[in-house]
Tab-separated table of C-alpha atoms in Angstrom:
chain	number	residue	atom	x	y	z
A	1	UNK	CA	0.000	0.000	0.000
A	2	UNK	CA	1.618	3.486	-1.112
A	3	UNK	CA	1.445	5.568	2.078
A	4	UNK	CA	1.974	9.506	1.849
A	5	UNK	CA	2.964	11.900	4.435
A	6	UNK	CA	2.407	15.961	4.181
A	7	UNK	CA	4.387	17.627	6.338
A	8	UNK	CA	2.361	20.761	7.593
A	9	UNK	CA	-1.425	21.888	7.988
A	10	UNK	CA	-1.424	25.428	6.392
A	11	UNK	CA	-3.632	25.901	3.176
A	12	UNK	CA	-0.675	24.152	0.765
A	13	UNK	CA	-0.508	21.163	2.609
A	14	UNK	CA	-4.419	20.697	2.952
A	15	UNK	CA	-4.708	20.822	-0.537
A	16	UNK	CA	-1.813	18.509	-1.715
A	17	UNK	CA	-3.355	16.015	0.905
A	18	UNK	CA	-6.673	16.199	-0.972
A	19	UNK	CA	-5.005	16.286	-4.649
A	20	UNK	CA	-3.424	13.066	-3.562
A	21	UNK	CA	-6.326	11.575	-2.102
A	22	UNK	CA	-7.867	12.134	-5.640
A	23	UNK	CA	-4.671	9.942	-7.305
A	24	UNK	CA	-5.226	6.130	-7.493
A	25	UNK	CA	-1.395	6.315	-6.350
A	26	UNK	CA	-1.713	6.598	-2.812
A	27	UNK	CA	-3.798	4.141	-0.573
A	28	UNK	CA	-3.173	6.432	2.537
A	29	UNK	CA	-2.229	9.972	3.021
A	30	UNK	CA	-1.165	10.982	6.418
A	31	UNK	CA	-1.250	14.960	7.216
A	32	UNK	CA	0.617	16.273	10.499
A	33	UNK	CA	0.220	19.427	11.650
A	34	UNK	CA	2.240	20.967	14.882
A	35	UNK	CA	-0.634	22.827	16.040
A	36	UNK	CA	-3.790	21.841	17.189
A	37	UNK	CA	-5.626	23.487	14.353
A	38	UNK	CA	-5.009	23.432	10.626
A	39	UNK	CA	-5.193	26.728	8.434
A	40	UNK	CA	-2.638	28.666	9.878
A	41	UNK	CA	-3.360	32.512	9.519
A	42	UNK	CA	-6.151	31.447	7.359
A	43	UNK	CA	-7.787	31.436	10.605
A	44	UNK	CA	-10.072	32.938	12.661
A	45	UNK	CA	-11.069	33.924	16.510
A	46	UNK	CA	-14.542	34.502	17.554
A	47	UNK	CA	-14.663	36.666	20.885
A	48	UNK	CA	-16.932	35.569	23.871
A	49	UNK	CA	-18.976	38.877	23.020
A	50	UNK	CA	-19.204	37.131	19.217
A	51	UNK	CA	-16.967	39.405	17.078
A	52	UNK	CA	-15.445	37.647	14.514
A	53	UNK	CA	-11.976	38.375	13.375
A	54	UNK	CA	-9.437	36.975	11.056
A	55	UNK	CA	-5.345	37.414	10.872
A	56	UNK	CA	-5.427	40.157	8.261
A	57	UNK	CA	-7.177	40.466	5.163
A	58	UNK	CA	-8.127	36.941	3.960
A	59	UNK	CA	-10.467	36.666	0.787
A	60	UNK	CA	-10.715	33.559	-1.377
A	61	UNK	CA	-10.443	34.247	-5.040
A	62	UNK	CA	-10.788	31.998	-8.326
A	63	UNK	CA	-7.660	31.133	-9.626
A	64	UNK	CA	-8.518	30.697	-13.310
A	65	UNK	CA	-8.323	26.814	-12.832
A	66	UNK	CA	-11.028	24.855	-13.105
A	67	UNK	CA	-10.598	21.708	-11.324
A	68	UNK	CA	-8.624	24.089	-8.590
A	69	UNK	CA	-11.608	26.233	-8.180
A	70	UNK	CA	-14.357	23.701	-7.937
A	71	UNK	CA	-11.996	21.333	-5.489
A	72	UNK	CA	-11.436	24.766	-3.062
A	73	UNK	CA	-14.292	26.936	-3.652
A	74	UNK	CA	-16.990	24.122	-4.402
A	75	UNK	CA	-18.676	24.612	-0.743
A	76	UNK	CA	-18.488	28.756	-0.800
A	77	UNK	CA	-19.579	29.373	-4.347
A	78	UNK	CA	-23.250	29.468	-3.548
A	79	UNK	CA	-23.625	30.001	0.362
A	80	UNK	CA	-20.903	32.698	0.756
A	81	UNK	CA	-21.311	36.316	-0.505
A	82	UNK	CA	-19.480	36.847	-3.747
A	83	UNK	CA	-17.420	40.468	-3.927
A	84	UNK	CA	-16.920	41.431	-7.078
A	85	UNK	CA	-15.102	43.892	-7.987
A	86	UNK	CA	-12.508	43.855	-5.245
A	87	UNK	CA	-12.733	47.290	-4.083
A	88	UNK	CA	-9.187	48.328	-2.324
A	89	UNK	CA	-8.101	51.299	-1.063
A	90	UNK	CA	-5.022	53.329	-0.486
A	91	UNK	CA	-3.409	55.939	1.926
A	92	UNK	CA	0.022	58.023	0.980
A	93	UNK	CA	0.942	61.303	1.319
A	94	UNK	CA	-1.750	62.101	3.241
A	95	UNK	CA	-4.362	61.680	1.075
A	96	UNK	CA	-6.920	58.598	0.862
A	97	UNK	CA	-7.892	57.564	-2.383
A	98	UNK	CA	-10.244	54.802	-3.637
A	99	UNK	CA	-9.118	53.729	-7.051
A	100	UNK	CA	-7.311	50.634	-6.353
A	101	UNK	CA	-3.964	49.949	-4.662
A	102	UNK	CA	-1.279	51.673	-6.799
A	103	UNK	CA	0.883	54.145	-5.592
A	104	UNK	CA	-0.544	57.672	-7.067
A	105	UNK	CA	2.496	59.666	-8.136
A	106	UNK	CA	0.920	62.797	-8.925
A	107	UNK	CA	0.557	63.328	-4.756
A	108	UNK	CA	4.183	64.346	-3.997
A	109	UNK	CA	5.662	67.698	-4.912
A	110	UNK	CA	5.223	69.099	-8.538
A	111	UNK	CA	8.550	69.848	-9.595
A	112	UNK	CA	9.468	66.124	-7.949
A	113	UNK	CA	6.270	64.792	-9.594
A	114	UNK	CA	7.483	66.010	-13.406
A	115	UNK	CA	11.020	65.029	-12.993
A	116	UNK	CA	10.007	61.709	-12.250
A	117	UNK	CA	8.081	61.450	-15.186
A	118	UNK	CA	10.915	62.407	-17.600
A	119	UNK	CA	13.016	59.605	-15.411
A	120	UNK	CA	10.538	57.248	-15.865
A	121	UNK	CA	9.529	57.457	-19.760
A	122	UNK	CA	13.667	57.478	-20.524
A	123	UNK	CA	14.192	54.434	-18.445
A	124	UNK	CA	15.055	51.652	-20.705
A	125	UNK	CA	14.591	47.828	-19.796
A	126	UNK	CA	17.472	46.033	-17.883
A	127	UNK	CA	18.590	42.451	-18.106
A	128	UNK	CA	17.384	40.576	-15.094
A	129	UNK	CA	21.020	39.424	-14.202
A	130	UNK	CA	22.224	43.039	-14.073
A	131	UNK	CA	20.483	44.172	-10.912
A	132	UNK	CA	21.895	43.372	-7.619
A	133	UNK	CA	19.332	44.457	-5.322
A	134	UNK	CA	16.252	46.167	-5.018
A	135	UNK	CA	17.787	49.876	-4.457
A	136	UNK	CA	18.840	49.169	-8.359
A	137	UNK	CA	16.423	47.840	-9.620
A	138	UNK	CA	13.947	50.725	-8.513
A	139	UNK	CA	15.998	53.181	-10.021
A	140	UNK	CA	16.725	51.398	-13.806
A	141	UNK	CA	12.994	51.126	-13.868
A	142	UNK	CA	11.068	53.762	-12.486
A	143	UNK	CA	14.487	56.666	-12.176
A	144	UNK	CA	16.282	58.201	-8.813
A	145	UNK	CA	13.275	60.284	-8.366
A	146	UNK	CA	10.261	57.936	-7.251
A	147	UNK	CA	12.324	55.362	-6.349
A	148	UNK	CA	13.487	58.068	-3.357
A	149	UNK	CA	9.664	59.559	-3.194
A	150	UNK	CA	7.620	56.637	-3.355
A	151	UNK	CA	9.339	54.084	-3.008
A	152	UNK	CA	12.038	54.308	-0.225
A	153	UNK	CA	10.112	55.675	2.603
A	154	UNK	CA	7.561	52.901	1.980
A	155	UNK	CA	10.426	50.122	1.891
A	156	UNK	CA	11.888	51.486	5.020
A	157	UNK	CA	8.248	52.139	6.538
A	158	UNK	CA	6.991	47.960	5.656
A	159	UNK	CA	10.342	46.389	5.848
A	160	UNK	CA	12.680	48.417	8.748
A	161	UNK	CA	15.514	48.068	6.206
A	162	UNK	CA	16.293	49.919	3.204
A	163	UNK	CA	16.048	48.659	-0.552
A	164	UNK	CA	19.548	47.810	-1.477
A	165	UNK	CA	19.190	45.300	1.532
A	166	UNK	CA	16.971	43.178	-0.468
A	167	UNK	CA	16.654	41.218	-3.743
A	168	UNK	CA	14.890	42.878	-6.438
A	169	UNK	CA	11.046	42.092	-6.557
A	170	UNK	CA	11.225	41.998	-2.618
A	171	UNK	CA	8.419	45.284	-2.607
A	172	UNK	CA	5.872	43.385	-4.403
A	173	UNK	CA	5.160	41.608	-1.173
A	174	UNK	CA	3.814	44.354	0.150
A	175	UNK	CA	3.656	47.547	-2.982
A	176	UNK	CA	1.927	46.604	-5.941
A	177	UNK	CA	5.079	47.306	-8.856
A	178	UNK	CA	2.261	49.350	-10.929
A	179	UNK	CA	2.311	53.022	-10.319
A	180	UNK	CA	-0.151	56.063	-11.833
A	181	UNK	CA	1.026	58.967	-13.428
A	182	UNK	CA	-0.362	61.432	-16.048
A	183	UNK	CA	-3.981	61.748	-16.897
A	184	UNK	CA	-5.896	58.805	-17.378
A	185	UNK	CA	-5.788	58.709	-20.992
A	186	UNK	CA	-2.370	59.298	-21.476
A	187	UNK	CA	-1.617	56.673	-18.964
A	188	UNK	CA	-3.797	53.975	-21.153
A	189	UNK	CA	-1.804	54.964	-24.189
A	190	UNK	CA	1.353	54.513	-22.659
A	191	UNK	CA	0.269	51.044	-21.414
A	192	UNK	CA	0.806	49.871	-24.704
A	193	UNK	CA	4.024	49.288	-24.637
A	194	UNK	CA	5.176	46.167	-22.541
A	195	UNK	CA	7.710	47.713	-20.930
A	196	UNK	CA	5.867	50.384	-19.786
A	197	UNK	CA	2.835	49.022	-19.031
A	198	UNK	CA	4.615	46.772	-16.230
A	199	UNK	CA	5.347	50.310	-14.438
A	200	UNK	CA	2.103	52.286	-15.185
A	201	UNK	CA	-1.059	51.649	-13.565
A	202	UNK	CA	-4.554	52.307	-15.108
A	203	UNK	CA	-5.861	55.333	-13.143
A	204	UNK	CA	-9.735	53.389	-12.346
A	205	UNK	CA	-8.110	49.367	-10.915
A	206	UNK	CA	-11.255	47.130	-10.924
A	207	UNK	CA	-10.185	43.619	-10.021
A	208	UNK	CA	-13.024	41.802	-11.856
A	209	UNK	CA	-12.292	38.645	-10.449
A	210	UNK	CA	-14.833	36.634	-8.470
A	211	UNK	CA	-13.842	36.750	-4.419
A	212	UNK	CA	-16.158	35.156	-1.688
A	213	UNK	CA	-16.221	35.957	2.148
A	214	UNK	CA	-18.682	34.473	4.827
A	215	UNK	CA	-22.251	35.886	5.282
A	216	UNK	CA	-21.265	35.962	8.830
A	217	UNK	CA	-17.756	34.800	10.704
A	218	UNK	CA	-14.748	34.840	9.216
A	219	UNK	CA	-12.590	33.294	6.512
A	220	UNK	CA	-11.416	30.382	9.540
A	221	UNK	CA	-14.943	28.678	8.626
A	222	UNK	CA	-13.016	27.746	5.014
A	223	UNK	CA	-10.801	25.921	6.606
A	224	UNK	CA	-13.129	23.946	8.679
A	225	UNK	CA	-14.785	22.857	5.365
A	226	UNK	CA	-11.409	21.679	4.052
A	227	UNK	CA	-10.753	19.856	7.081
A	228	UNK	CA	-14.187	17.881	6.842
A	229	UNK	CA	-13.416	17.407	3.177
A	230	UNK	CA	-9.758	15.673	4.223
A	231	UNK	CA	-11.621	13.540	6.970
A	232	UNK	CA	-14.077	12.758	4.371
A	233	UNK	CA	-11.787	11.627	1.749
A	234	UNK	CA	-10.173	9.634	4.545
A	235	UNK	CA	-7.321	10.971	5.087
A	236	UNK	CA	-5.265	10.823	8.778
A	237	UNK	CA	-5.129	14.078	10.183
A	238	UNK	CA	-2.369	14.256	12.951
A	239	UNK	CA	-2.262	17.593	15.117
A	240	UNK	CA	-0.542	19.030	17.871
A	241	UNK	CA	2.722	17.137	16.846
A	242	UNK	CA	5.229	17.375	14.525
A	243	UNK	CA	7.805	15.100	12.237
A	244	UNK	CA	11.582	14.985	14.595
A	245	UNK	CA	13.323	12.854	12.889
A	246	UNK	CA	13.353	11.301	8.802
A	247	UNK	CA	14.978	7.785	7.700
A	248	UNK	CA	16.294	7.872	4.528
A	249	UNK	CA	18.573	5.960	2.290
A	250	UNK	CA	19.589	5.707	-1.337
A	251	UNK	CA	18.174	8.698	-2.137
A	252	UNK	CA	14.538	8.440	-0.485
A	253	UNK	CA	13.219	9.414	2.768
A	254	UNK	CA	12.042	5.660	3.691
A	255	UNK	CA	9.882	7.206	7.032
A	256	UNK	CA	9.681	10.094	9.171
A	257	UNK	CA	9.260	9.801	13.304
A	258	UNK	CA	6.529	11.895	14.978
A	259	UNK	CA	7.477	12.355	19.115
A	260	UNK	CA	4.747	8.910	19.455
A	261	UNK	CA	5.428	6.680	15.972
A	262	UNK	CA	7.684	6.208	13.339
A	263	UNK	CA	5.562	6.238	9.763
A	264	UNK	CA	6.581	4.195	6.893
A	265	UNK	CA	6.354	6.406	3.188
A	266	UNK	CA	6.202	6.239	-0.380
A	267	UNK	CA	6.188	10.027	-0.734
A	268	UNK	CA	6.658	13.213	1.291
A	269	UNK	CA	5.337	16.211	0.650
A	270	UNK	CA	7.068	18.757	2.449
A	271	UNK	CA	4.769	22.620	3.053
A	272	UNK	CA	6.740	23.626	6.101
A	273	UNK	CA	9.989	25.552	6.244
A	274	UNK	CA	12.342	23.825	3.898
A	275	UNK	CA	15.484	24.197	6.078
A	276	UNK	CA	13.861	21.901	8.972
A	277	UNK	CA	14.128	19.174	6.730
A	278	UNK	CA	17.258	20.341	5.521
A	279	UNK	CA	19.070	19.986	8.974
A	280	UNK	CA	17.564	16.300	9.089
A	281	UNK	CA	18.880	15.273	6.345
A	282	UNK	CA	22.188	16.878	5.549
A	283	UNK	CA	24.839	15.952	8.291
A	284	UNK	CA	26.449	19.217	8.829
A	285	UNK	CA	23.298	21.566	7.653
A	286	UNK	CA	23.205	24.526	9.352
A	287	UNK	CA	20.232	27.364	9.254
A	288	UNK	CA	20.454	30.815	10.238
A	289	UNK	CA	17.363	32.283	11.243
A	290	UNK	CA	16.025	34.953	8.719
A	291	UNK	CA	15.319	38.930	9.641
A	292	UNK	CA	11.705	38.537	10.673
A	293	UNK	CA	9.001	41.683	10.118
A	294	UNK	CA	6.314	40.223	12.836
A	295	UNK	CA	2.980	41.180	12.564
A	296	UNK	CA	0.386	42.646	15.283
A	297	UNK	CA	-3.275	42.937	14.779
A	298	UNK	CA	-5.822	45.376	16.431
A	299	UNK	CA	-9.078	44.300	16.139
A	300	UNK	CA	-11.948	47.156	16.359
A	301	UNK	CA	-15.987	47.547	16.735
A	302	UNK	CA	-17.043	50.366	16.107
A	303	UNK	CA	-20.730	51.803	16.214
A	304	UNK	CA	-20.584	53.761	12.799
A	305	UNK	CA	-20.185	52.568	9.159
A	306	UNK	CA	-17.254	53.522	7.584
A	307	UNK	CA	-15.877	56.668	5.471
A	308	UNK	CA	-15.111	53.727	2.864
A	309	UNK	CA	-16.978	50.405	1.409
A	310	UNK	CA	-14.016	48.734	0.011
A	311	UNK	CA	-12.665	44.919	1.321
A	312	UNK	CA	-9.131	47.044	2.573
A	313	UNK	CA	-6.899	49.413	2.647
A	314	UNK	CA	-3.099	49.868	2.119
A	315	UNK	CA	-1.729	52.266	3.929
A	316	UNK	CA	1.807	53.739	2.450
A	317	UNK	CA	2.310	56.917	4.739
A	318	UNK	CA	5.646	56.368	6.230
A	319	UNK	CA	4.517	58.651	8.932
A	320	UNK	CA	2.153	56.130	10.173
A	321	UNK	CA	2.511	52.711	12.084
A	322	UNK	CA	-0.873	50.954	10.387
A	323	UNK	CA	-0.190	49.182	7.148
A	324	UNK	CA	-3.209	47.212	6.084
A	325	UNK	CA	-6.987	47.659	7.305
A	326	UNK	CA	-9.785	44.915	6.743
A	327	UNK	CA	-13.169	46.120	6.992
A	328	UNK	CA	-15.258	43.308	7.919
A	329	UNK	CA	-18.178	45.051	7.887
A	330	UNK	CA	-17.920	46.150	3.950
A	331	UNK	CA	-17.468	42.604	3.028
A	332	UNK	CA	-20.396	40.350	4.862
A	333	UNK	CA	-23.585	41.079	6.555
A	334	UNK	CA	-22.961	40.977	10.887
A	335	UNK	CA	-25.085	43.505	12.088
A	336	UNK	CA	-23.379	43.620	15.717
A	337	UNK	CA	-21.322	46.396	15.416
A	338	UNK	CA	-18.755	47.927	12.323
A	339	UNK	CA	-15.414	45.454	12.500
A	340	UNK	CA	-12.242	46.517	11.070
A	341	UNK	CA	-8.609	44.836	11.637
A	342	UNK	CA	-5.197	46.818	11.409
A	343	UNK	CA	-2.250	45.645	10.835
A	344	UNK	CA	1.194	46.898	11.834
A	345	UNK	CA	4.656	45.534	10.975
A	346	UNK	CA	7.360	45.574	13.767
A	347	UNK	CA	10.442	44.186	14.270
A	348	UNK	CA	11.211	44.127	17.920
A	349	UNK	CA	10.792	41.168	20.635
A	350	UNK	CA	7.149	43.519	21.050
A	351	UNK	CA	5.418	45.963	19.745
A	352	UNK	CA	4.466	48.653	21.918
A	353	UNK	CA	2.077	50.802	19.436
A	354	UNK	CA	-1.261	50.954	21.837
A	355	UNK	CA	-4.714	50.858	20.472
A	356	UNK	CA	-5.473	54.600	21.154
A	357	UNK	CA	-2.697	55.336	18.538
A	358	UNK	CA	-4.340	53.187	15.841
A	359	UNK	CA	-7.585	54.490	16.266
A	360	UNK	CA	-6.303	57.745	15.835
A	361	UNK	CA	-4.593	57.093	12.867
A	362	UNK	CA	-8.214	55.797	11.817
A	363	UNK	CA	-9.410	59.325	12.177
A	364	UNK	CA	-6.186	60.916	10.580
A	365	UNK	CA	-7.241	59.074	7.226
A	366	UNK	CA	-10.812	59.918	7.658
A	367	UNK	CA	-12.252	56.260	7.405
A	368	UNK	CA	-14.036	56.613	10.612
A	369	UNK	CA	-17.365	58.902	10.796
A	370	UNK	CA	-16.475	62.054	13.197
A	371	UNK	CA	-19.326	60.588	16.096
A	372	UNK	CA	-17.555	56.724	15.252
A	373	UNK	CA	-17.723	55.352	19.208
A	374	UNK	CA	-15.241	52.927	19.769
A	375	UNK	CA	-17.714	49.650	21.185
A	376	UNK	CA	-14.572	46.552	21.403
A	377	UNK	CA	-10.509	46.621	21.016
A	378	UNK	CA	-8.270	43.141	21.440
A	379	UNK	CA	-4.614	42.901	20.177
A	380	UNK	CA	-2.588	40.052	19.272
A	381	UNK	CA	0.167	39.877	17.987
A	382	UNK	CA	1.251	36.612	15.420
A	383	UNK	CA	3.220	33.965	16.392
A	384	UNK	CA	4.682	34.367	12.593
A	385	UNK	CA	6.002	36.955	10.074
A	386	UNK	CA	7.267	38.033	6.810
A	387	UNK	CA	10.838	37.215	6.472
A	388	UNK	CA	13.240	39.971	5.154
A	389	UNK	CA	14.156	38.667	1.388
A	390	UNK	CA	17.809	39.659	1.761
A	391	UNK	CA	20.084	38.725	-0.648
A	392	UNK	CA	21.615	35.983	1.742
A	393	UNK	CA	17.664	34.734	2.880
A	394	UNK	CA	16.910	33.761	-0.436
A	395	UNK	CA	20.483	32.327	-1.544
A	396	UNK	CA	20.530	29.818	1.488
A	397	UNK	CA	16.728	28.875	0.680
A	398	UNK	CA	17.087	28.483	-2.823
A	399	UNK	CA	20.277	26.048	-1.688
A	400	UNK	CA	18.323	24.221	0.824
A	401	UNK	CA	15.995	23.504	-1.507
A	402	UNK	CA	18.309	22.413	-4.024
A	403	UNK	CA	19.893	20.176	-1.873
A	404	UNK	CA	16.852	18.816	-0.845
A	405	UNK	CA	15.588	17.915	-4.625
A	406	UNK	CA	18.949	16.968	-6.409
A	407	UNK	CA	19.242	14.114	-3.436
A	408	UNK	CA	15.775	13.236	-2.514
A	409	UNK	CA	13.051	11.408	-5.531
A	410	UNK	CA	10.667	10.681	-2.798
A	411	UNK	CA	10.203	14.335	-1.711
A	412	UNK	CA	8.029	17.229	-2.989
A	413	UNK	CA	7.881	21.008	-1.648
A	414	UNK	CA	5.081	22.611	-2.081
A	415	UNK	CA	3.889	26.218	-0.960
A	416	UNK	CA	6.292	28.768	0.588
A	417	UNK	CA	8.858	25.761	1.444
A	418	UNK	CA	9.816	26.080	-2.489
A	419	UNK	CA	10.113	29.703	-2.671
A	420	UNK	CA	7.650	29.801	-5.630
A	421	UNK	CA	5.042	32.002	-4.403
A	422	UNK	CA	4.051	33.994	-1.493
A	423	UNK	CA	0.348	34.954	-2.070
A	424	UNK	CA	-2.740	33.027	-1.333
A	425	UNK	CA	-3.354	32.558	-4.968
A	426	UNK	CA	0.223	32.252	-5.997
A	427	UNK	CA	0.366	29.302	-3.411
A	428	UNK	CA	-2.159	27.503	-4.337
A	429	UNK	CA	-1.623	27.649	-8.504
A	430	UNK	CA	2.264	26.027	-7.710
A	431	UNK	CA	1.151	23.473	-5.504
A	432	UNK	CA	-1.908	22.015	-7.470
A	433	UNK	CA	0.296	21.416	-10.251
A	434	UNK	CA	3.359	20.962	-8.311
A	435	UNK	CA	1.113	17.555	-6.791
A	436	UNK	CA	-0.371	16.891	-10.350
A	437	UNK	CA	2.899	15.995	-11.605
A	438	UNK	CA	2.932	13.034	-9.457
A	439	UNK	CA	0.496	11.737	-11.130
């Protein structure tokens, strides 16, 4: 009987355990998960006054797959309420705007604004292999002047580091790479070049694709439905423990040893950090612990709508601690109160930002109605973050993984383990046909 194991619980490992339970490969699939629930931060915590609140902004979106979409979304599509457009909003330079989540050039200083433009429109395209970090790469595409006014204060602001500190790309997990300029015609013309078009945003952003959130609750009840699904398709979910130890030989991992058993396997499927496995394995692996940017979430009732209806807000204002903003209330149908969820990036052992600054930040970018009452406040913050992609971060992952494939036949990483993706979407496009593969 071919046994697989799937090491980790978080949305990329729930859905390569259900892929494979779909494959007449595998008699049993075997799913262990450290904590005692699966999802993750696709989770969510109901208060004992019933607010609902998830770990950030959370919506589930089609991912242009077929097969994907009706294995994931098969159970929302109809009972869930379907947002669509994706309204998002954004916050630099003091002003709010509600046009999609591009940086807006045209808010900084004139004479700054129209030099940038000339940069921008002479910039000519780089090869890939010529740009060394991030700091670079801003200025060959966009010129010295917005990559100092729009870019760098945000970098600094999201990632406590500045750009030439990271690998090229390393904004986009946080600052959409699209930025408006120009009036809106003159933008659309420009957008038909290639080169420029990957710079220049369209001035209206309607994300047309279909996105669901619950009638009520939050996005935690998704993962609920998975897990029945997994129990229902018989598969062995182990939680609250973890895999301590692998046997392997002749280039396959022959079992892996849990703290009670040791489980015999045909095929691992690794979601979790890659270089756990990677100290197993190799004899004299080492891992440094990445630069971490931890997250801490303040969860709000108020007693007022909001100044806004979209799904969230980014918030680019380096003069600011709030980053992101998930209005509950815009996206599903709770009549106990307004419920909104900031985040805030930090870097210390704690954060000390206290609610009372938040909320009046809320006020400072006008989302909350002048009489807005304050009704509930609970902080938290995450037990993970975003690591820093530094230079050295992503050279010693892409070589763990490496190591990991070129001497293991037996073993698959999926998700964030492979470095492939970061996004919800992103995730789950790589590991459906990262599984699929096995046939």
């Amino acid at each position: 009987m071919s046994v697989a194991v799937v090491a980790g619980g978080g949305i990329a490992g729930i859905l390569s355990a259900l892929l494979l339970s779909e494959s007449e490969r595998f008699k049993k699939i075997i799913l262990i998960e450290k904590n005692d629930v699966l999802g993750g931060l696709l989770n969510s915590s109901v208060t004992e006054e019933g607010y609902s609140f998830d770990c950030g902004t959370h919506l589930l979106g089609e991912t242009g797959i077929l097969e994907l979409d009706e294995l994931l979304l098969k159970d929302v599509m109809n009972d869930w309420k379907l947002i669509s457009p994706l309204k998002v909003s954004t916050y630099f330079n003091g002003t709010i705007q509600h046009e999609g989540p591009c940086i807006d050039a045209r808010l900084i200083d004139e004479p700054l604004y129209y030099k940038g433009v000339v940069e921008l429109l002479n910039s000519k395209p780089v090869e890939e292999g010529r740009i060394d970090n991030l700091a670079d790469q801003l200025v060959m595409e966009y010129g010295q002047t917005f990559a100092d006014e729009l870019f760098a204060r945000t970098i600094k602001k999201l990632f406590n580091t500045t750009a030439d500190q990271l690998i090229p790309g390393a904004h986009e997990l946080f600052v959409p790479r699209r930025i408006k300029i120009l009036a809106e015609h003159i933008s659309a013309e420009l957008k038909g070049s290639p080169y420029l078009d990957s710079k220049i945003a369209f001035h209206q952003i309607v994300d047309q694709r279909r996105s669901y959130y619950p009638h009520s609750g939050g996005i935690g009840q998704w993962i609920s439905i998975l897990e029945d699904r997994l129990r229902r398709n018989g598969i062995e979910v182990i939680l609250n423990d973890h895999i301590r130890q692998v046997v392997h030989e002749n280039g396959k991992v022959r079992a892996v040893r849990t703290s009670t058993e040791e489980i015999a396997l045909d095929q691992l499927v690794w979601s979790i950090p890659p270089g756990i496995l990677y100290k197993m394995v190799k004899q004299d692996g080492t891992v440094k612990m990445p630069k971490i940017r931890k997250v801490k979430l303040f969860h709000f009732v108020f007693d007022a709508p909001f100044n806004c209806d979209c799904a969230y807000l980014n918030n680019y204002d380096q003069t600011f601690s709030s980053f992101r903003i998930t209005f509950y209330a815009n996206m599903n149908s709770e009549h106990n109160g307004y419920r909104c969820t900031v985040e805030v990036l930090f870097s210390d052992d704690h954060c000390d930002i206290r609610a009372e600054t938040i909320v009046d930040e809320l006020k400072r970018m006008q989302v909350l109605k002048d009489l807005s009452n304050l009704l509930y406040c609970k902080t938290e913050e995450l037990p993970t973050g975003f690591p820093l992609l530094t230079k050295q971060y992503v050279n010693e992952l892409n070589e763990q993984v490496s190591y990991i494939n070129q001497n293991f036949n037996n073993v698959l990483m999926v998700g964030k383990s492979n470095g492939s993706g970061f996004f919800l979407n992103d995730v789950l496009i790589n590991t459906y046909h990262s599984v699929k593969e096995l046939g």
